[in-house]
C-alpha cells in the first residue's frame, strides 16, 4: 500500500518569509530620513522646486508691472511744440490773473507781474493761494487742473495726467540747482555727483568721509510738493528713493529756501535753485564735479550736471490775458527780467 500523498498547504498571506541565509537583507520597510526621501523622489523634488521658482518669478514680474503702472503717472511730457500764435484764446479774460506754482520762480514771477501790470492795468495779478505764498510746482499744477488758477509757474514738465487734461507748457528759461552749506561749515571742498547722491540716500553720513571734519552730516530735503525736489530726485538720485527721515535727514514741511538755509549751521547741507540764492551771504555754494551752477559756460556745455528748464503752464483753451503774460515772458523785456532774476534765457 503506497503512502498517501500529503497535500502541500499554502502559507497564510499574513505571514512573512524568513530569510534563507544570514546575509540576506531584511525586506521589511525601514524608516526613512528626509534626504532618503529626496533621493528616492529626486525628479519629483526637482520638479517641485522648478514650479515654486516659476511661481515666485511670475509673482515678482506681476508686482513689478503693477509698480510700473503706478509710476507711469510720474513720467514727464515734453513741453508743447505748439506755436504761440496757435494757442486757442477763445475764453473771456478773467477779472484777476491768478497764478500759483514754483517757489523757485517767485522773484521772476513778481517782476513779470509788475511789468504786466504796467501794460494791463485793468487786470490785477496774484501769485499763490493766498497771494504772496506760492505752493510749489505740484500744487500749482493741481490748482490749474482744478481751475482755481488760470496760470501755473512750474519747475518741471507735465506728467501724462496733466497733459491728458489739456494742460500745455511753454519753457521760458534755464535754471540750475545749487548745493549749499552754511558759511561757517568747516567743510570747504567740493562734491562729485555720486557723493551728493550717496549723502541724500543716507550712505555718506559724516563730513570726514568727504575730507572734512569728524562731524555728522545733517541733510535737509525739500518738501514733497516741491518741483525742485522732483528734479533733484530725477537728476541726482536717478529716480531712487531719498533716505528715510531721521535726526540727520530732515524733510522741510514747506517748499521754501530762506528758513532751511538759516537752519544749516555747521553740519547741514541743502539744495535750491541758483536763482533763489541771490544775495544769500550765509551760505557757500558747493561745486559739483568741479563746476559751479552760476557759470554760464559750464551750464551750456553740460559740465555742470544739474540744469533744467522752467515753464509757464496753462489750459487749452485759455484767454488773451493769459497769452499776453506768456508773450511778455518771452519778449526782449522778459529776457532782461529773466536775467535780473538769476535765470538764463532759452535762446
PDB file of N, CA and C in Angstrom, residues 136-186:
ATOM      1  N   UNK A 136       4.328 125.772  -4.596  1.00  0.00           N
ATOM      2  CA  UNK A 136       5.174 124.782  -5.249  1.00  0.00           C
ATOM      3  C   UNK A 136       4.600 124.328  -6.578  1.00  0.00           C
ATOM      4  N   UNK A 137       5.448 123.736  -7.395  1.00  0.00           N
ATOM      5  CA  UNK A 137       5.052 123.345  -8.754  1.00  0.00           C
ATOM      6  C   UNK A 137       3.898 122.354  -8.760  1.00  0.00           C
ATOM      7  N   UNK A 138       3.980 121.316  -7.919  1.00  0.00           N
ATOM      8  CA  UNK A 138       2.946 120.284  -7.942  1.00  0.00           C
ATOM      9  C   UNK A 138       1.591 120.841  -7.531  1.00  0.00           C
ATOM     10  N   UNK A 139       1.571 121.611  -6.459  1.00  0.00           N
ATOM     11  CA  UNK A 139       0.311 122.207  -6.004  1.00  0.00           C
ATOM     12  C   UNK A 139      -0.209 123.225  -7.012  1.00  0.00           C
ATOM     13  N   UNK A 140       0.703 123.958  -7.636  1.00  0.00           N
ATOM     14  CA  UNK A 140       0.274 124.921  -8.646  1.00  0.00           C
ATOM     15  C   UNK A 140      -0.397 124.247  -9.831  1.00  0.00           C
ATOM     16  N   UNK A 141       0.165 123.129 -10.272  1.00  0.00           N
ATOM     17  CA  UNK A 141      -0.442 122.390 -11.383  1.00  0.00           C
ATOM     18  C   UNK A 141      -1.766 121.756 -10.964  1.00  0.00           C
ATOM     19  N   UNK A 142      -1.852 121.316  -9.712  1.00  0.00           N
ATOM     20  CA  UNK A 142      -3.137 120.806  -9.214  1.00  0.00           C
ATOM     21  C   UNK A 142      -4.191 121.907  -9.254  1.00  0.00           C
ATOM     22  N   UNK A 143      -3.810 123.096  -8.824  1.00  0.00           N
ATOM     23  CA  UNK A 143      -4.747 124.223  -8.845  1.00  0.00           C
ATOM     24  C   UNK A 143      -5.175 124.552 -10.270  1.00  0.00           C
ATOM     25  N   UNK A 144      -4.253 124.417 -11.216  1.00  0.00           N
ATOM     26  CA  UNK A 144      -4.592 124.666 -12.616  1.00  0.00           C
ATOM     27  C   UNK A 144      -5.565 123.610 -13.125  1.00  0.00           C
ATOM     28  N   UNK A 145      -5.339 122.350 -12.757  1.00  0.00           N
ATOM     29  CA  UNK A 145      -6.264 121.282 -13.143  1.00  0.00           C
ATOM     30  C   UNK A 145      -7.655 121.531 -12.572  1.00  0.00           C
ATOM     31  N   UNK A 146      -7.703 122.041 -11.346  1.00  0.00           N
ATOM     32  CA  UNK A 146      -8.985 122.318 -10.690  1.00  0.00           C
ATOM     33  C   UNK A 146      -9.594 123.646 -11.119  1.00  0.00           C
ATOM     34  N   UNK A 147      -8.857 124.380 -11.977  1.00  0.00           N
ATOM     35  CA  UNK A 147      -9.298 125.681 -12.493  1.00  0.00           C
ATOM     36  C   UNK A 147      -9.475 126.711 -11.387  1.00  0.00           C
ATOM     37  N   UNK A 148      -8.719 126.541 -10.282  1.00  0.00           N
ATOM     38  CA  UNK A 148      -8.737 127.576  -9.249  1.00  0.00           C
ATOM     39  C   UNK A 148      -7.721 128.672  -9.540  1.00  0.00           C
ATOM     40  N   UNK A 149      -6.852 128.446 -10.531  1.00  0.00           N
ATOM     41  CA  UNK A 149      -5.979 129.487 -11.079  1.00  0.00           C
ATOM     42  C   UNK A 149      -6.029 129.371 -12.601  1.00  0.00           C
ATOM     43  N   UNK A 150      -5.554 130.416 -13.282  1.00  0.00           N
ATOM     44  CA  UNK A 150      -5.584 130.393 -14.749  1.00  0.00           C
ATOM     45  C   UNK A 150      -4.201 130.174 -15.351  1.00  0.00           C
ATOM     46  N   UNK A 151      -3.166 130.206 -14.497  1.00  0.00           N
ATOM     47  CA  UNK A 151      -1.795 130.054 -14.984  1.00  0.00           C
ATOM     48  C   UNK A 151      -0.965 129.440 -13.858  1.00  0.00           C
ATOM     49  N   UNK A 152      -0.021 128.575 -14.224  1.00  0.00           N
ATOM     50  CA  UNK A 152       0.865 127.973 -13.223  1.00  0.00           C
ATOM     51  C   UNK A 152       2.310 128.150 -13.655  1.00  0.00           C
ATOM     52  N   UNK A 153       3.155 128.490 -12.703  1.00  0.00           N
ATOM     53  CA  UNK A 153       4.602 128.527 -12.930  1.00  0.00           C
ATOM     54  C   UNK A 153       5.166 127.227 -12.373  1.00  0.00           C
ATOM     55  N   UNK A 154       5.885 126.479 -13.192  1.00  0.00           N
ATOM     56  CA  UNK A 154       6.329 125.156 -12.774  1.00  0.00           C
ATOM     57  C   UNK A 154       7.796 124.922 -13.113  1.00  0.00           C
ATOM     58  N   UNK A 155       8.472 124.260 -12.184  1.00  0.00           N
ATOM     59  CA  UNK A 155       9.880 123.912 -12.385  1.00  0.00           C
ATOM     60  C   UNK A 155      10.034 122.494 -12.911  1.00  0.00           C
ATOM     61  N   UNK A 156       8.966 121.903 -13.392  1.00  0.00           N
ATOM     62  CA  UNK A 156       9.037 120.587 -14.037  1.00  0.00           C
ATOM     63  C   UNK A 156       8.065 120.533 -15.202  1.00  0.00           C
ATOM     64  N   UNK A 157       8.294 119.610 -16.158  1.00  0.00           N
ATOM     65  CA  UNK A 157       7.325 119.423 -17.240  1.00  0.00           C
ATOM     66  C   UNK A 157       6.055 118.758 -16.723  1.00  0.00           C
ATOM     67  N   UNK A 158       5.133 118.507 -17.636  1.00  0.00           N
ATOM     68  CA  UNK A 158       3.872 117.870 -17.270  1.00  0.00           C
ATOM     69  C   UNK A 158       4.028 116.365 -17.147  1.00  0.00           C
ATOM     70  N   UNK A 159       3.158 115.750 -16.346  1.00  0.00           N
ATOM     71  CA  UNK A 159       3.038 114.299 -16.370  1.00  0.00           C
ATOM     72  C   UNK A 159       1.844 113.931 -17.260  1.00  0.00           C
ATOM     73  N   UNK A 160       1.648 112.655 -17.590  1.00  0.00           N
ATOM     74  CA  UNK A 160       0.582 112.272 -18.524  1.00  0.00           C
ATOM     75  C   UNK A 160      -0.814 112.717 -18.095  1.00  0.00           C
ATOM     76  N   UNK A 161      -1.108 112.638 -16.793  1.00  0.00           N
ATOM     77  CA  UNK A 161      -2.435 113.037 -16.320  1.00  0.00           C
ATOM     78  C   UNK A 161      -2.705 114.500 -16.647  1.00  0.00           C
ATOM     79  N   UNK A 162      -1.716 115.347 -16.431  1.00  0.00           N
ATOM     80  CA  UNK A 162      -1.874 116.780 -16.684  1.00  0.00           C
ATOM     81  C   UNK A 162      -1.996 117.062 -18.176  1.00  0.00           C
ATOM     82  N   UNK A 163      -1.187 116.365 -18.972  1.00  0.00           N
ATOM     83  CA  UNK A 163      -1.249 116.568 -20.423  1.00  0.00           C
ATOM     84  C   UNK A 163      -2.588 116.104 -20.985  1.00  0.00           C
ATOM     85  N   UNK A 164      -3.082 114.962 -20.484  1.00  0.00           N
ATOM     86  CA  UNK A 164      -4.364 114.439 -20.972  1.00  0.00           C
ATOM     87  C   UNK A 164      -5.525 115.349 -20.598  1.00  0.00           C
ATOM     88  N   UNK A 165      -5.341 116.153 -19.551  1.00  0.00           N
ATOM     89  CA  UNK A 165      -6.393 117.081 -19.129  1.00  0.00           C
ATOM     90  C   UNK A 165      -6.391 118.371 -19.942  1.00  0.00           C
ATOM     91  N   UNK A 166      -5.503 118.462 -20.938  1.00  0.00           N
ATOM     92  CA  UNK A 166      -5.485 119.630 -21.811  1.00  0.00           C
ATOM     93  C   UNK A 166      -4.563 120.742 -21.360  1.00  0.00           C
ATOM     94  N   UNK A 167      -3.683 120.460 -20.401  1.00  0.00           N
ATOM     95  CA  UNK A 167      -2.725 121.470 -19.945  1.00  0.00           C
ATOM     96  C   UNK A 167      -1.557 121.531 -20.929  1.00  0.00           C
ATOM     97  N   UNK A 168      -1.082 122.741 -21.206  1.00  0.00           N
ATOM     98  CA  UNK A 168       0.080 122.958 -22.063  1.00  0.00           C
ATOM     99  C   UNK A 168       1.153 123.699 -21.261  1.00  0.00           C
ATOM    100  N   UNK A 169       2.420 123.500 -21.642  1.00  0.00           N
ATOM    101  CA  UNK A 169       3.500 124.262 -21.007  1.00  0.00           C
ATOM    102  C   UNK A 169       4.388 124.890 -22.070  1.00  0.00           C
ATOM    103  N   UNK A 170       4.951 126.036 -21.716  1.00  0.00           N
ATOM    104  CA  UNK A 170       5.932 126.718 -22.555  1.00  0.00           C
ATOM    105  C   UNK A 170       7.181 126.937 -21.705  1.00  0.00           C
ATOM    106  N   UNK A 171       8.329 126.442 -22.183  1.00  0.00           N
ATOM    107  CA  UNK A 171       9.594 126.663 -21.473  1.00  0.00           C
ATOM    108  C   UNK A 171      10.013 128.114 -21.664  1.00  0.00           C
ATOM    109  N   UNK A 172      10.308 128.802 -20.567  1.00  0.00           N
ATOM    110  CA  UNK A 172      10.650 130.222 -20.673  1.00  0.00           C
ATOM    111  C   UNK A 172      12.091 130.520 -20.260  1.00  0.00           C
ATOM    112  N   UNK A 173      12.761 129.603 -19.542  1.00  0.00           N
ATOM    113  CA  UNK A 173      14.122 129.906 -19.077  1.00  0.00           C
ATOM    114  C   UNK A 173      14.838 128.637 -18.636  1.00  0.00           C
ATOM    115  N   UNK A 174      16.177 128.731 -18.576  1.00  0.00           N
ATOM    116  CA  UNK A 174      17.010 127.702 -17.962  1.00  0.00           C
ATOM    117  C   UNK A 174      17.238 128.073 -16.499  1.00  0.00           C
ATOM    118  N   UNK A 175      17.294 127.064 -15.659  1.00  0.00           N
ATOM    119  CA  UNK A 175      17.642 127.271 -14.260  1.00  0.00           C
ATOM    120  C   UNK A 175      18.599 126.163 -13.836  1.00  0.00           C
ATOM    121  N   UNK A 176      19.360 126.391 -12.788  1.00  0.00           N
ATOM    122  CA  UNK A 176      20.288 125.382 -12.282  1.00  0.00           C
ATOM    123  C   UNK A 176      20.016 125.138 -10.806  1.00  0.00           C
ATOM    124  N   UNK A 177      20.268 123.918 -10.377  1.00  0.00           N
ATOM    125  CA  UNK A 177      20.193 123.581  -8.962  1.00  0.00           C
ATOM    126  C   UNK A 177      21.566 123.789  -8.335  1.00  0.00           C
ATOM    127  N   UNK A 178      21.570 124.315  -7.136  1.00  0.00           N
ATOM    128  CA  UNK A 178      22.814 124.548  -6.405  1.00  0.00           C
ATOM    129  C   UNK A 178      22.757 123.823  -5.069  1.00  0.00           C
ATOM    130  N   UNK A 179      23.894 123.317  -4.649  1.00  0.00           N
ATOM    131  CA  UNK A 179      24.033 122.664  -3.344  1.00  0.00           C
ATOM    132  C   UNK A 179      24.775 123.625  -2.428  1.00  0.00           C
ATOM    133  N   UNK A 180      24.262 123.804  -1.211  1.00  0.00           N
ATOM    134  CA  UNK A 180      24.850 124.794  -0.308  1.00  0.00           C
ATOM    135  C   UNK A 180      25.099 124.195   1.072  1.00  0.00           C
ATOM    136  N   UNK A 181      26.095 124.759   1.734  1.00  0.00           N
ATOM    137  CA  UNK A 181      26.347 124.503   3.154  1.00  0.00           C
ATOM    138  C   UNK A 181      26.422 125.853   3.844  1.00  0.00           C
ATOM    139  N   UNK A 182      26.311 125.860   5.161  1.00  0.00           N
ATOM    140  CA  UNK A 182      26.420 127.106   5.903  1.00  0.00           C
ATOM    141  C   UNK A 182      27.801 127.720   5.752  1.00  0.00           C
ATOM    142  N   UNK A 183      27.857 129.035   5.791  1.00  0.00           N
ATOM    143  CA  UNK A 183      29.139 129.721   5.595  1.00  0.00           C
ATOM    144  C   UNK A 183      30.149 129.379   6.682  1.00  0.00           C
ATOM    145  N   UNK A 184      29.682 128.923   7.848  1.00  0.00           N
ATOM    146  CA  UNK A 184      30.607 128.543   8.918  1.00  0.00           C
ATOM    147  C   UNK A 184      30.834 127.037   8.984  1.00  0.00           C
ATOM    148  N   UNK A 185      30.393 126.303   7.969  1.00  0.00           N
ATOM    149  CA  UNK A 185      30.670 124.864   7.909  1.00  0.00           C
ATOM    150  C   UNK A 185      32.164 124.663   7.642  1.00  0.00           C
ATOM    151  N   UNK A 186      32.859 123.863   8.445  1.00  0.00           N
ATOM    152  CA  UNK A 186      34.302 123.678   8.230  1.00  0.00           C
ATOM    153  C   UNK A 186      34.652 122.897   6.970  1.00  0.00           C
TER     154      UNK A 186
END
